[in-house]
Coordinates of C-alpha atoms (C1' of nucleotides) in Angstrom, one line a residue:
Chain O
M18 CA 25.7 14.5 -21.9
R19 CA 25.6 15.7 -18.3
G20 CA 29.0 17.3 -18.5
V21 CA 27.5 19.8 -21.0
I22 CA 25.0 20.9 -18.4
H23 CA 27.5 21.7 -15.8
G24 CA 29.8 23.2 -18.4
L25 CA 27.1 25.5 -19.7
L26 CA 27.0 27.0 -16.2
R27 CA 30.5 26.8 -15.1
G28 CA 31.4 29.5 -17.5
R29 CA 30.1 32.8 -16.2
W30 CA 26.8 33.2 -18.1
R31 CA 25.0 36.2 -16.7
G32 CA 21.2 36.1 -16.4
G33 CA 19.6 37.1 -19.7
D34 CA 22.5 35.9 -21.8
R35 CA 21.4 34.1 -24.9
L36 CA 22.9 30.9 -26.2
T37 CA 22.0 29.1 -29.3
E38 CA 22.3 25.4 -29.8
V39 CA 25.1 25.7 -32.4
D40 CA 27.0 28.1 -30.2
A41 CA 26.9 25.7 -27.3
A42 CA 27.8 22.8 -29.6
D43 CA 30.8 24.6 -30.9
L44 CA 31.8 25.7 -27.4
F45 CA 31.8 22.2 -26.0
K46 CA 33.0 20.5 -29.2
V47 CA 30.0 18.2 -29.4
S48 CA 27.1 18.0 -31.9
R49 CA 23.8 19.8 -31.3
T50 CA 22.0 16.6 -30.3
P51 CA 23.4 16.3 -26.8
V52 CA 23.4 20.0 -26.3
R53 CA 19.7 20.0 -27.2
E54 CA 19.0 17.4 -24.6
A55 CA 21.1 19.2 -22.0
L56 CA 19.1 22.4 -22.7
L57 CA 15.8 20.6 -22.4
E58 CA 16.9 19.3 -19.0
L59 CA 18.1 22.7 -17.9
A60 CA 14.8 24.1 -19.0
S61 CA 12.9 21.4 -17.0
M62 CA 15.0 22.5 -14.0
G63 CA 14.0 26.1 -14.5
I64 CA 17.6 27.3 -15.1
V65 CA 17.1 28.4 -18.7
E66 CA 14.1 29.4 -20.8
L67 CA 13.8 27.9 -24.3
R68 CA 12.4 30.3 -26.8
R69 CA 11.6 29.0 -30.2
N70 CA 14.2 30.2 -32.8
C71 CA 15.7 32.5 -30.3
G72 CA 18.1 30.3 -28.4
A73 CA 18.1 29.5 -24.7
I74 CA 18.3 32.4 -22.4
L75 CA 19.8 31.9 -19.0
L76 CA 17.3 33.0 -16.3
P77 CA 18.6 35.4 -13.7
F78 CA 19.7 33.8 -10.5
G79 CA 20.1 36.2 -7.6
E80 CA 18.9 36.4 -4.1
K81 CA 15.2 36.5 -5.0
E82 CA 15.4 33.4 -7.1
L83 CA 17.4 31.6 -4.5
R84 CA 14.9 32.3 -1.8
N85 CA 12.1 31.2 -4.1
L86 CA 13.9 28.0 -4.7
Y87 CA 14.5 27.3 -1.0
A88 CA 10.8 28.1 -0.3
V89 CA 9.7 25.3 -2.5
R90 CA 12.5 23.0 -1.2
T91 CA 11.5 23.7 2.3
L92 CA 7.9 22.9 1.5
L93 CA 8.9 19.5 0.2
E94 CA 11.4 18.6 2.8
T95 CA 9.5 19.7 5.8
E96 CA 6.6 17.4 4.7
A97 CA 9.1 14.6 4.2
A98 CA 10.5 15.1 7.7
R99 CA 7.0 15.1 9.1
L100 CA 6.2 11.8 7.4
A101 CA 9.6 10.3 8.2
A102 CA 9.1 11.1 11.9
T103 CA 6.4 8.4 12.1
R104 CA 7.7 6.0 9.4
M105 CA 11.5 6.0 9.5
D106 CA 12.9 3.0 11.4
D107 CA 15.3 3.4 14.3
T108 CA 18.2 1.5 12.8
A109 CA 18.4 4.0 9.9
I110 CA 18.3 6.9 12.3
D111 CA 21.0 5.5 14.5
Q112 CA 23.2 4.7 11.5
L113 CA 23.0 8.3 10.2
K114 CA 23.6 9.6 13.7
S115 CA 26.8 7.6 14.1
S116 CA 27.9 8.7 10.6
F117 CA 27.6 12.3 11.6
T118 CA 29.4 11.9 14.9
A119 CA 32.1 10.0 13.1
L120 CA 32.3 12.9 10.6
R121 CA 32.8 15.3 13.4
R122 CA 35.9 13.5 14.5
E123 CA 37.4 13.3 11.1
Q124 CA 36.8 16.9 10.1
R125 CA 36.7 16.3 6.4
P126 CA 34.9 19.3 4.8
D127 CA 34.4 17.7 1.4
A128 CA 32.4 14.8 3.0
D129 CA 30.0 17.2 4.6
W130 CA 27.9 17.7 1.5
K131 CA 27.8 14.0 0.7
L132 CA 26.5 13.1 4.1
D133 CA 24.1 16.1 4.0
R134 CA 22.7 14.7 0.8
E135 CA 22.5 11.2 2.3
L136 CA 20.5 12.5 5.3
H137 CA 18.0 14.3 3.1
A138 CA 17.7 11.4 0.8
A139 CA 17.1 9.0 3.7
I140 CA 14.4 11.2 5.1
A141 CA 12.8 11.5 1.6
Q142 CA 13.0 7.7 1.3
A143 CA 11.4 7.2 4.7
A144 CA 8.5 9.4 3.7
D145 CA 7.2 6.5 1.7
N146 CA 6.1 8.6 -1.3
P147 CA 8.4 8.0 -4.3
R148 CA 7.1 11.0 -6.1
L149 CA 7.9 13.3 -3.1
A150 CA 11.3 11.7 -2.8
G151 CA 11.8 12.3 -6.6
E152 CA 11.0 16.0 -6.3
I153 CA 13.3 16.3 -3.3
A154 CA 16.1 14.6 -5.2
R155 CA 15.4 17.0 -8.2
Y156 CA 15.9 20.0 -5.9
S157 CA 18.9 18.5 -4.3
D158 CA 20.4 18.0 -7.8
L159 CA 19.4 21.6 -8.7
V160 CA 21.1 23.1 -5.7
Q161 CA 24.2 20.9 -6.4
T162 CA 24.2 22.1 -10.0
M163 CA 23.9 25.8 -9.0
R164 CA 26.6 25.2 -6.3
E165 CA 29.0 23.9 -8.9
A166 CA 28.0 26.6 -11.3
V167 CA 28.6 29.5 -8.9
G168 CA 31.9 28.0 -7.9
T169 CA 33.8 27.0 -4.8
V170 CA 32.5 29.8 -2.7
L171 CA 29.5 27.7 -1.9
A172 CA 31.6 24.7 -1.2
D173 CA 31.8 25.2 2.5
I174 CA 28.8 23.9 4.3
H175 CA 27.7 26.3 7.0
S176 CA 29.3 25.5 10.3
A177 CA 26.1 25.0 12.3
S178 CA 24.8 22.3 10.0
L179 CA 26.1 19.4 12.0
A180 CA 24.2 20.5 15.1
E181 CA 21.1 21.0 12.9
H182 CA 21.4 17.6 11.4
L183 CA 21.7 16.0 14.8
R184 CA 18.7 17.9 16.0
I185 CA 16.6 16.7 13.1
L186 CA 17.7 13.1 13.8
R187 CA 16.8 13.5 17.5
C188 CA 13.3 14.8 16.6
L189 CA 12.9 11.8 14.2
K190 CA 14.0 9.4 16.9
Q191 CA 11.5 10.9 19.3
R192 CA 8.7 10.6 16.7
D193 CA 7.9 14.2 17.1
T194 CA 6.4 15.2 13.7
N195 CA 6.1 18.9 14.3
A196 CA 9.5 19.2 15.9
A197 CA 11.1 17.3 13.0
A198 CA 9.4 19.5 10.5
E199 CA 10.4 22.7 12.3
A200 CA 14.0 21.4 12.7
M201 CA 14.1 20.8 9.0
R202 CA 12.7 24.2 8.3
Q203 CA 15.3 25.9 10.3
H204 CA 18.1 23.8 8.8
L205 CA 17.0 24.9 5.3
A206 CA 16.6 28.5 6.4
Q207 CA 20.2 28.4 7.5
A208 CA 21.2 26.8 4.2
A209 CA 19.3 29.4 2.2
S210 CA 20.9 32.3 4.1
S211 CA 24.3 30.7 3.6
A212 CA 23.6 30.3 -0.1
V213 CA 22.4 33.9 -0.5
A214 CA 25.4 35.2 1.2
A215 CA 27.6 33.3 -1.1
V216 CA 25.8 34.5 -4.2
K217 CA 26.1 38.1 -3.0
Q218 CA 29.8 37.5 -2.5
V219 CA 30.2 36.2 -6.0
G220 CA 28.2 39.1 -7.4
K221 CA 30.6 41.5 -5.8
A222 CA 33.6 39.6 -7.0
Q223 CA 32.3 39.7 -10.6
K224 CA 32.0 43.5 -10.5
H225 CA 35.7 43.9 -9.9
Chain G
M26 CA 6.6 16.6 -30.5
R27 CA 4.0 16.8 -27.8
G28 CA 1.6 14.6 -29.6
V29 CA 3.9 11.7 -29.2
I30 CA 3.8 12.1 -25.5
H31 CA 0.0 11.9 -25.3
G32 CA 0.0 9.2 -27.9
L33 CA 2.4 7.1 -26.0
L34 CA -0.1 7.0 -23.2
R35 CA -3.4 7.0 -25.0
G36 CA -2.7 3.5 -26.0
R37 CA -3.2 1.2 -23.1
W38 CA 0.3 0.7 -21.9
R39 CA 0.1 -1.2 -18.6
G40 CA 2.6 -0.4 -15.9
G41 CA 5.8 -2.3 -16.4
D42 CA 5.5 -2.4 -20.1
R43 CA 8.7 -1.8 -22.0
L44 CA 8.9 0.4 -25.1
T45 CA 12.1 1.0 -27.1
E46 CA 12.8 4.2 -29.0
V47 CA 12.5 2.4 -32.4
D48 CA 9.3 0.7 -31.5
A49 CA 7.8 4.1 -30.4
A50 CA 9.2 5.7 -33.6
D51 CA 7.6 3.0 -35.8
L52 CA 4.4 3.2 -33.9
F53 CA 3.9 7.0 -34.4
K54 CA 5.6 7.2 -37.8
V55 CA 8.3 9.6 -36.7
S56 CA 12.0 9.3 -36.3
R57 CA 13.7 8.4 -33.1
T58 CA 14.7 12.0 -32.3
P59 CA 11.4 13.5 -31.3
V60 CA 10.5 10.2 -29.6
R61 CA 13.7 10.4 -27.6
E62 CA 12.9 13.9 -26.4
A63 CA 9.3 12.9 -25.6
L64 CA 10.6 10.0 -23.5
L65 CA 13.0 12.3 -21.7
E66 CA 10.1 14.6 -20.9
L67 CA 8.0 11.7 -19.7
A68 CA 10.8 10.6 -17.5
S69 CA 11.2 14.1 -16.0
M70 CA 7.5 14.0 -15.2
G71 CA 7.9 10.6 -13.5
I72 CA 5.7 8.7 -15.9
V73 CA 8.3 6.4 -17.4
E74 CA 11.7 5.2 -16.2
L75 CA 14.5 5.3 -18.7
R76 CA 16.9 2.4 -18.4
R77 CA 20.0 2.4 -20.5
N78 CA 19.8 0.0 -23.4
C79 CA 16.6 -1.5 -22.0
G80 CA 14.0 0.9 -23.3
A81 CA 11.6 3.0 -21.4
I82 CA 9.4 1.2 -18.9
L83 CA 6.0 2.7 -18.1
L84 CA 5.8 3.1 -14.3
P85 CA 2.7 1.6 -12.6
F86 CA 0.0 4.2 -12.1
G87 CA -2.7 3.1 -9.7
E88 CA -4.4 4.4 -6.6
K89 CA -1.3 4.6 -4.5
E90 CA 0.7 6.6 -7.1
L91 CA -2.3 8.9 -7.7
R92 CA -2.5 9.6 -4.0
N93 CA 1.2 10.3 -3.8
L94 CA 0.9 12.7 -6.7
Y95 CA -1.9 14.6 -5.1
A96 CA -0.1 14.7 -1.8
V97 CA 2.7 16.6 -3.5
R98 CA 0.3 18.7 -5.5
T99 CA -1.6 19.6 -2.3
L100 CA 1.6 20.7 -0.7
L101 CA 2.4 23.1 -3.5
E102 CA -1.0 24.5 -4.0
T103 CA -2.0 25.0 -0.4
E104 CA 1.2 27.1 0.0
A105 CA 0.3 29.0 -3.1
A106 CA -3.2 29.6 -1.7
R107 CA -1.7 30.8 1.6
L108 CA 0.5 33.3 -0.2
A109 CA -2.2 34.4 -2.6
A110 CA -4.5 35.2 0.2
T111 CA -2.3 38.2 1.1
R112 CA -1.0 39.1 -2.3
M113 CA -3.7 38.5 -4.9
D114 CA -5.4 41.7 -5.9
D115 CA -9.2 42.1 -5.6
T116 CA -9.9 42.7 -9.2
A117 CA -8.4 39.3 -10.2
I118 CA -10.4 37.5 -7.5
D119 CA -13.7 39.2 -8.6
Q120 CA -13.0 38.5 -12.2
L121 CA -12.6 34.8 -11.6
K122 CA -15.6 34.8 -9.4
S123 CA -17.8 36.2 -12.1
S124 CA -16.3 33.7 -14.6
F125 CA -17.4 30.9 -12.4
T126 CA -20.9 32.2 -11.8
A127 CA -21.2 32.8 -15.5
L128 CA -20.1 29.2 -16.1
R129 CA -22.8 28.0 -13.8
R130 CA -25.4 29.5 -15.9
E131 CA -24.0 28.1 -19.2
Q132 CA -23.6 24.6 -18.0
R133 CA -20.8 23.7 -20.3
P134 CA -18.9 20.7 -18.9
D135 CA -15.9 21.0 -21.2
A136 CA -15.2 24.5 -20.1
D137 CA -15.0 23.4 -16.5
W138 CA -11.5 22.0 -16.7
K139 CA -10.3 25.1 -18.5
L140 CA -11.6 27.4 -15.8
D141 CA -10.3 25.2 -13.1
R142 CA -6.8 25.4 -14.6
E143 CA -7.2 29.2 -14.9
L144 CA -8.0 29.4 -11.2
H145 CA -5.1 27.4 -10.1
A146 CA -2.8 29.2 -12.4
A147 CA -4.0 32.6 -11.2
I148 CA -3.5 31.6 -7.6
A149 CA 0.0 30.3 -8.4
Q150 CA 0.8 33.5 -10.2
A151 CA -0.4 35.6 -7.2
A152 CA 1.9 33.7 -4.9
D153 CA 4.7 35.8 -6.4
N154 CA 7.1 32.9 -6.6
P155 CA 7.7 31.9 -10.2
R156 CA 9.4 28.7 -9.3
L157 CA 6.5 27.6 -7.1
A158 CA 4.1 28.6 -10.0
G159 CA 6.3 26.6 -12.4
E160 CA 6.0 23.4 -10.2
I161 CA 2.3 23.9 -9.9
A162 CA 2.0 24.2 -13.7
R163 CA 4.1 21.1 -14.1
Y164 CA 1.7 19.1 -11.9
S165 CA -1.3 20.6 -13.6
D166 CA 0.2 19.4 -16.9
L167 CA 0.9 16.0 -15.4
V168 CA -2.6 15.6 -14.2
Q169 CA -3.9 16.7 -17.5
T170 CA -1.7 14.3 -19.3
M171 CA -2.8 11.4 -17.1
R172 CA -6.4 12.4 -17.5
E173 CA -6.1 12.2 -21.3
A174 CA -4.1 9.0 -21.0
V175 CA -6.7 7.3 -18.9
G176 CA -9.5 8.4 -21.2
T177 CA -12.8 10.2 -21.1
V178 CA -13.8 8.7 -17.8
L179 CA -11.9 11.4 -16.0
A180 CA -13.3 14.1 -18.2
D181 CA -16.1 15.0 -15.9
I182 CA -15.1 17.4 -13.2
H183 CA -16.6 16.4 -9.8
S184 CA -19.9 18.1 -9.3
A185 CA -19.0 19.9 -6.0
S186 CA -16.0 21.6 -7.6
L187 CA -17.9 24.8 -8.4
A188 CA -18.8 25.4 -4.7
E189 CA -15.2 24.5 -3.7
H190 CA -13.8 27.0 -6.2
L191 CA -16.1 29.8 -5.0
R192 CA -15.2 29.0 -1.4
I193 CA -11.5 29.3 -2.2
L194 CA -12.2 32.6 -3.9
R195 CA -14.2 33.8 -0.9
C196 CA -11.3 32.9 1.5
L197 CA -8.9 34.8 -0.7
K198 CA -11.1 37.8 -0.8
Q199 CA -11.3 37.8 3.0
R200 CA -7.5 37.6 3.2
D201 CA -7.8 34.5 5.4
T202 CA -4.6 32.6 4.8
N203 CA -5.4 29.5 6.8
A204 CA -8.9 29.2 5.5
A205 CA -7.7 29.6 1.9
A206 CA -5.1 26.9 2.4
E207 CA -7.7 24.6 4.0
A208 CA -10.2 25.3 1.2
M209 CA -7.6 24.4 -1.4
R210 CA -6.7 21.3 0.6
Q211 CA -10.3 20.1 0.6
H212 CA -10.7 20.9 -3.0
L213 CA -7.7 18.8 -4.0
A214 CA -8.8 16.0 -1.7
Q215 CA -12.1 15.9 -3.5
A216 CA -10.3 15.9 -6.9
A217 CA -8.0 13.1 -5.7
S218 CA -10.9 11.0 -4.6
S219 CA -12.6 11.6 -7.9
A220 CA -9.5 10.7 -9.8
V221 CA -8.9 7.5 -7.8
A222 CA -12.5 6.4 -8.4
A223 CA -12.1 7.0 -12.1
V224 CA -8.9 5.0 -12.2
K225 CA -10.5 2.1 -10.3
Q226 CA -13.4 2.2 -12.8
V227 CA -10.9 2.0 -15.7
G228 CA -9.1 -0.8 -14.0
K229 CA -12.3 -2.8 -13.7
A230 CA -13.2 -2.1 -17.3
Q231 CA -9.8 -3.3 -18.5
K232 CA -10.3 -6.7 -16.8
H233 CA -13.5 -7.4 -18.8
Chain W
dG18 C1' 26.8 -29.7 -14.2
dA19 C1' 28.2 -25.1 -13.3
dA20 C1' 30.8 -21.1 -14.2
dA21 C1' 33.4 -18.1 -17.1
dG22 C1' 34.1 -16.2 -21.5
dA23 C1' 32.9 -15.0 -26.2
dT24 C1' 29.8 -13.6 -29.6
dA25 C1' 25.8 -11.8 -31.8
dG26 C1' 21.8 -9.1 -31.5
dA27 C1' 19.6 -5.2 -29.7
dT28 C1' 19.5 -0.6 -27.9
dT29 C1' 21.0 3.7 -27.0
dG30 C1' 24.3 7.9 -27.7
dC31 C1' 26.1 11.0 -30.9
dA32 C1' 27.0 13.3 -35.4
dT33 C1' 25.5 15.2 -39.6
dA34 C1' 22.3 16.7 -43.2
dC35 C1' 18.1 18.6 -44.5
dA36 C1' 13.5 20.8 -43.9
dA37 C1' 10.6 24.0 -41.7
dT38 C1' 9.9 28.1 -39.2
dC39 C1' 10.7 32.5 -37.6
dC40 C1' 12.7 37.2 -37.4
dA41 C1' 14.5 41.3 -39.1
dT42 C1' 15.5 44.2 -42.8
dC43 C1' 14.5 46.4 -46.9
dA44 C1' 12.0 47.7 -51.0
dG45 C1' 7.7 49.3 -52.8
dT46 C1' 3.2 51.5 -52.5
dT47 C1' -0.2 54.7 -50.8
Chain Q
dA13 C1' 6.2 59.2 -43.7
dA14 C1' 3.9 55.0 -42.6
dC15 C1' 2.5 50.5 -43.7
dT16 C1' 2.7 46.2 -46.3
dG17 C1' 4.9 42.5 -48.6
dA18 C1' 9.0 40.0 -49.9
dT19 C1' 13.5 38.2 -49.1
dG20 C1' 17.5 36.5 -46.9
dG21 C1' 19.7 34.9 -42.7
dA22 C1' 19.4 32.6 -38.5
dT23 C1' 17.5 29.0 -35.5
dT24 C1' 15.1 25.2 -34.4
dG25 C1' 12.7 20.5 -35.6
dT26 C1' 13.3 16.1 -37.7
dA27 C1' 15.5 12.2 -40.2
dT28 C1' 19.1 9.1 -40.8
dG29 C1' 23.5 6.8 -40.4
dC30 C1' 27.2 5.2 -37.6
dA31 C1' 29.6 4.0 -33.3
dA32 C1' 29.5 2.5 -28.6
dT33 C1' 27.5 -0.1 -25.1
dC34 C1' 24.8 -3.4 -23.0
dT35 C1' 22.2 -8.0 -22.6
dA36 C1' 21.4 -12.5 -23.4
dT37 C1' 22.5 -16.7 -25.3
dC38 C1' 25.7 -20.1 -26.5
dT39 C1' 30.0 -22.3 -26.1
dT40 C1' 33.9 -23.9 -23.7
dT41 C1' 36.4 -25.4 -19.8
dC42 C1' 37.0 -27.2 -15.2

DNA sequence: GAAAGATAGATTGCATACAATCCATCAGTT
DNA sequence: AACTGATGGATTGTATGCAATCTATCTTTC
C-alpha cells in the first residue's frame, strides 16, 4: 500500500523517532502486512532503518543528508546527460523543448514538476542503460516522496529552472556531451540549494 | 528469508521465466509471506519484474545487462575513490595494504572476495556520504547475488586484481584524486570483463 | 466469422493468528 | 555491590485463510 508510505512521512516524524509495525498499522487502520512491506520499501530507499525487534527508526533528514542525496543523484544524471547527448534523437529533444516553451506561456506552477520529471526521465531513457534509468527513477521518486513528506514548502520549483531546462536541451541538441553534463550538474545544484533552503525553513517553522 | 532470494536464482531460471508466489513457496517449502518479501527485494534490485496477477518474471541477464550494471557501479565507486583520496586516513589505508600483502603470501582464493569487498566498503565509508556508501553496498550485494546465482564459475577473482587493489591504495595514499578514480575505473573494467567472460561461458555450457 | 460479454480459474493484496526471538528488568548468588 | 540467570513483555518472522482483481477462455450475438 503506497499510501502508507507517504502517510508515514506526512505526519511530522522527526529523525530518530521509533515506530513499530503495530503502531503504524493502528495509525493507518490497516494490518501489519502492508505496513511491513511499506517499511521494507522505505528502508530500501534509505528513509528508515529497520532494526530487528526494535521497530523502524526514521533516519534524520537535514541539510547534510539532502546534499548527500543530491550528490548521488547528480552522479547518475550527469552521466545520463552525457550519454543522451550522443544518443537522444532530435525529435524527442524538439518535442520537450516545445513543451517547455508552451509551459512558459501557460504559467501553471503545478505542471512544472511533471514536466521536470518528464525531462529527466526522457534523458535517462535516451542513455540506453535501463539500469541507470531505473536508479534515476528511484531517486526521482525519493525526492518526490521527501517533497510530499516535508510539505508544500517544496512545491514551488525554483524560478530559474526553465532556463536551465532549455539550456540542457540546447546542449543535447548540439551533441555537446561535456556541456550537457555540466548543464545538468548546475541544474541539480540549483535544485539542491532550493531543497536545502526549504528544509531549513521547515525546520525553523517546526521550532515555533 | 534471504535464503529464498539466493535459492530463487541458484536454480537455472532463464530470463523471461515466470514464477508465481505459490510456485516459489511450494518450491522452497515456505509460506507465501517470506517469498513475497524476497520477490519485492529482488524487484528493488532489478533482478525480477513484478507484474500484477502475472507472477514475477526473471529479467534477462546477459552481457549487455552486466555491462550496464558495471557502468552504474563504476560511476558510484569512482566517485567514492575520488572522495576517499582526500578523506581516508593513512592508518586505514596502511591496514588494508598489509592485509592484501598478507593475503598474497597465504594464497587463499576464497578470502580474495572477502578482502575485495572490504576494500570497496572501506573506500565507500571514507567518502563520508552514507547514501553513496549505501548504494555501493547495494551494488556489491547485487554482484555477489548474481555471482552465487550463476555458480562457481565466477568464484575466481581475476588474477590481476591484487595489483589493481594495491594500485588503488597507492593512489589513495598519495592523495591523488584523479589517479585514484582512474585506478578504480580500470579495476572495475577488469572485473566487468571477467564477469562477462564467465557469463558467456555459462551460456555456452547451458546450451550443451 | 468477428466482436463483445460473461464466467471460471488463477494470482495477488490484505487480515489475522501463532511461533520465535530479543530486550529489559528483577531475583538470587558470590 | 556486582554479576549471572531467569522471566515476562514486546516485537518481529511466518503461516494460513479470505477477498479482490485480473486473465483467458468460452459463449453469445450481430
